[in-house]
Amino acid sequence: MTQGFVILALDGLQPDVGHEVLWVLRDCSSGEVLLARSLLSSSEDDLAVLLREVQAFLPVPIRGVVTDGQRSIRNAVQTVLPEVPHQLCHFHYLREAAKPVYEADRHAKKELKKQLRGIRPIERGLEKRTDLEAQAIRGYCLAVRSALTDDGRPPLSASGLNYRNA
């Protein structure tokens, strides 16, 4: 902890529903894992125990906490570290911000699919043609097909915001 403080990241990893959750607490600045423990529960009380354990272990103060915003985590942080700023991690924040765009894109793709069901016959009609017009039409068909099948994962690669082929 050469920086003299810790920005604490807290996250739970659950392989399958009903299994134990591996809780990892790490310093955002150094990346050092401060505590990792499996728990059967993700309750506020259980998480508060982990936070207190890390706080007691650290030789420097905790200046901030970054989490996914789960209610039990927020409550545990508020209980154990009431004066410490707590923020949503950037990935989760961006994912939430991208939801309206993602949903609009998904709806637009669904509507576009309804209108463009006849693309396959157009492509079949061009199979034996090699002229420039046929090549251009094939390019348009390919663009439409890729727009309909490209499923990006928000927040950083929503399919409607993917311009790699433009």
Coordinates of C-alpha atoms in Angstrom, one line a residue:
M1 CA 0.0 0.0 0.0
T2 CA 2.6 2.5 -1.1
Q3 CA -0.1 5.1 -2.0
G4 CA -1.1 5.4 1.7
F5 CA -4.8 4.5 1.2
V6 CA -6.9 1.8 -0.4
I7 CA -9.7 2.1 -2.9
L8 CA -11.6 -1.1 -2.1
A9 CA -13.3 -3.2 -4.8
L10 CA -15.8 -5.8 -3.6
D11 CA -17.4 -8.4 -5.9
G12 CA -19.0 -11.8 -5.6
L13 CA -18.5 -14.6 -8.1
Q14 CA -21.1 -17.3 -8.2
P15 CA -20.5 -20.2 -10.6
D16 CA -24.1 -21.5 -10.5
V17 CA -27.3 -20.5 -8.6
G18 CA -27.4 -22.2 -5.3
H19 CA -23.7 -22.6 -4.9
E20 CA -21.3 -20.7 -2.7
V21 CA -20.3 -17.2 -3.7
L22 CA -16.6 -16.4 -3.8
W23 CA -16.3 -12.9 -2.4
V24 CA -13.1 -11.0 -3.5
L25 CA -12.0 -7.7 -1.9
R26 CA -9.1 -6.0 -3.6
D27 CA -7.2 -2.7 -3.8
C28 CA -8.1 -1.0 -7.1
S29 CA -4.9 1.0 -7.2
S30 CA -2.5 -2.0 -6.8
G31 CA -4.8 -4.8 -7.9
E32 CA -3.7 -6.7 -4.8
V33 CA -6.3 -9.2 -3.5
L34 CA -6.8 -8.4 0.2
L35 CA -9.3 -11.1 1.0
A36 CA -11.1 -13.9 -0.9
R37 CA -13.6 -16.1 0.9
S38 CA -16.5 -18.3 -0.1
L39 CA -19.8 -17.7 1.6
L40 CA -23.2 -19.5 1.4
S41 CA -25.0 -16.2 1.8
S42 CA -24.7 -12.7 0.4
S43 CA -26.4 -11.1 3.3
E44 CA -25.5 -7.7 4.6
D45 CA -24.3 -9.1 7.8
D46 CA -22.0 -11.6 6.2
L47 CA -20.5 -8.9 3.9
A48 CA -20.1 -6.5 6.8
V49 CA -17.9 -9.2 8.5
L50 CA -15.7 -9.3 5.4
L51 CA -15.4 -5.5 5.3
R52 CA -14.5 -5.3 9.0
E53 CA -11.9 -8.0 8.6
V54 CA -10.2 -6.2 5.7
Q55 CA -10.5 -2.8 7.5
A56 CA -8.8 -4.2 10.6
F57 CA -6.0 -5.9 8.5
L58 CA -5.1 -2.8 6.5
P59 CA -2.4 -0.5 7.8
V60 CA -3.9 2.4 5.7
P61 CA -7.4 3.9 5.5
I62 CA -10.0 2.9 3.0
R63 CA -10.8 6.1 0.9
G64 CA -13.4 4.6 -1.5
V65 CA -15.4 1.5 -2.3
V66 CA -16.3 0.3 -5.8
T67 CA -19.0 -2.4 -6.2
D68 CA -21.7 -3.5 -8.6
G69 CA -24.3 -1.8 -6.4
Q70 CA -26.1 -4.9 -5.1
R71 CA -28.4 -3.8 -2.2
S72 CA -26.8 -6.1 0.4
I73 CA -23.3 -4.8 -0.6
R74 CA -24.5 -1.2 -0.4
N75 CA -26.0 -1.7 3.0
A76 CA -22.9 -3.5 4.3
V77 CA -20.6 -0.7 3.1
Q78 CA -22.9 1.9 4.6
T79 CA -22.9 0.1 7.9
V80 CA -19.1 -0.6 8.2
L81 CA -17.8 2.4 6.2
P82 CA -20.4 5.2 6.5
E83 CA -18.0 8.0 5.8
V84 CA -16.3 6.3 2.8
P85 CA -17.5 7.3 -0.7
H86 CA -19.1 4.3 -2.5
Q87 CA -19.5 4.2 -6.3
L88 CA -20.8 1.8 -8.9
C89 CA -18.0 0.3 -11.0
H90 CA -17.6 1.7 -14.5
F91 CA -18.7 -1.5 -16.2
H92 CA -21.9 -1.8 -14.3
Y93 CA -22.6 1.9 -14.7
L94 CA -22.0 1.8 -18.5
R95 CA -24.1 -1.4 -18.8
E96 CA -27.0 0.4 -17.2
A97 CA -26.5 3.5 -19.3
A98 CA -26.4 1.4 -22.5
K99 CA -29.7 -0.5 -21.8
P100 CA -32.0 1.9 -23.6
V101 CA -29.8 1.9 -26.7
Y102 CA -29.5 -1.9 -26.5
E103 CA -33.2 -2.3 -26.2
A104 CA -33.9 0.1 -29.0
D105 CA -31.4 -1.7 -31.2
R106 CA -32.9 -5.0 -30.4
H107 CA -36.4 -3.7 -31.3
A108 CA -35.1 -2.2 -34.6
K109 CA -33.5 -5.5 -35.5
K110 CA -36.7 -7.4 -34.9
E111 CA -38.7 -4.9 -37.1
L112 CA -36.0 -5.0 -39.8
K113 CA -36.1 -8.8 -39.9
K114 CA -39.8 -8.7 -40.5
Q115 CA -39.3 -6.4 -43.5
L116 CA -36.3 -8.2 -45.0
R117 CA -37.4 -11.8 -45.0
G118 CA -36.9 -11.9 -48.8
I119 CA -33.2 -11.3 -48.8
R120 CA -32.3 -15.0 -49.5
P121 CA -34.2 -15.1 -52.9
I122 CA -32.4 -11.9 -54.0
E123 CA -29.0 -13.6 -53.2
R124 CA -30.0 -16.7 -55.0
G125 CA -31.0 -14.7 -58.1
L126 CA -27.5 -13.2 -58.2
E127 CA -25.6 -16.5 -57.9
K128 CA -24.6 -16.7 -61.6
R129 CA -24.0 -13.0 -62.1
T130 CA -20.6 -11.4 -61.8
D131 CA -21.3 -7.9 -63.1
L132 CA -20.7 -4.8 -60.9
E133 CA -24.4 -4.3 -60.2
A134 CA -24.6 -7.9 -58.8
Q135 CA -21.5 -7.3 -56.7
A136 CA -23.0 -4.1 -55.3
I137 CA -26.3 -5.9 -54.5
R138 CA -24.4 -8.8 -52.8
G139 CA -22.6 -6.2 -50.7
Y140 CA -25.9 -4.7 -49.6
C141 CA -27.3 -8.1 -48.8
L142 CA -24.2 -9.0 -46.8
A143 CA -24.5 -5.7 -44.8
V144 CA -28.2 -6.3 -44.0
R145 CA -27.5 -9.9 -43.0
S146 CA -24.6 -8.9 -40.7
A147 CA -26.7 -6.2 -39.1
L148 CA -29.4 -8.8 -38.4
T149 CA -27.0 -11.4 -37.0
D150 CA -24.4 -9.3 -35.1
D151 CA -25.2 -9.6 -31.5
G152 CA -23.0 -7.3 -29.5
R153 CA -22.7 -7.4 -25.7
P154 CA -23.4 -4.0 -24.0
P155 CA -22.1 -1.8 -22.7
L156 CA -18.9 -1.6 -24.8
S157 CA -20.0 -3.5 -27.9
A158 CA -23.7 -3.0 -28.5
S159 CA -24.5 -4.3 -31.9
G160 CA -26.2 -1.1 -33.0
L161 CA -23.1 0.9 -32.2
N162 CA -20.7 -1.4 -34.1
Y163 CA -19.2 0.4 -37.0
R164 CA -16.3 -1.9 -37.8
N165 CA -17.7 -2.6 -41.3
A166 CA -18.8 0.9 -42.1

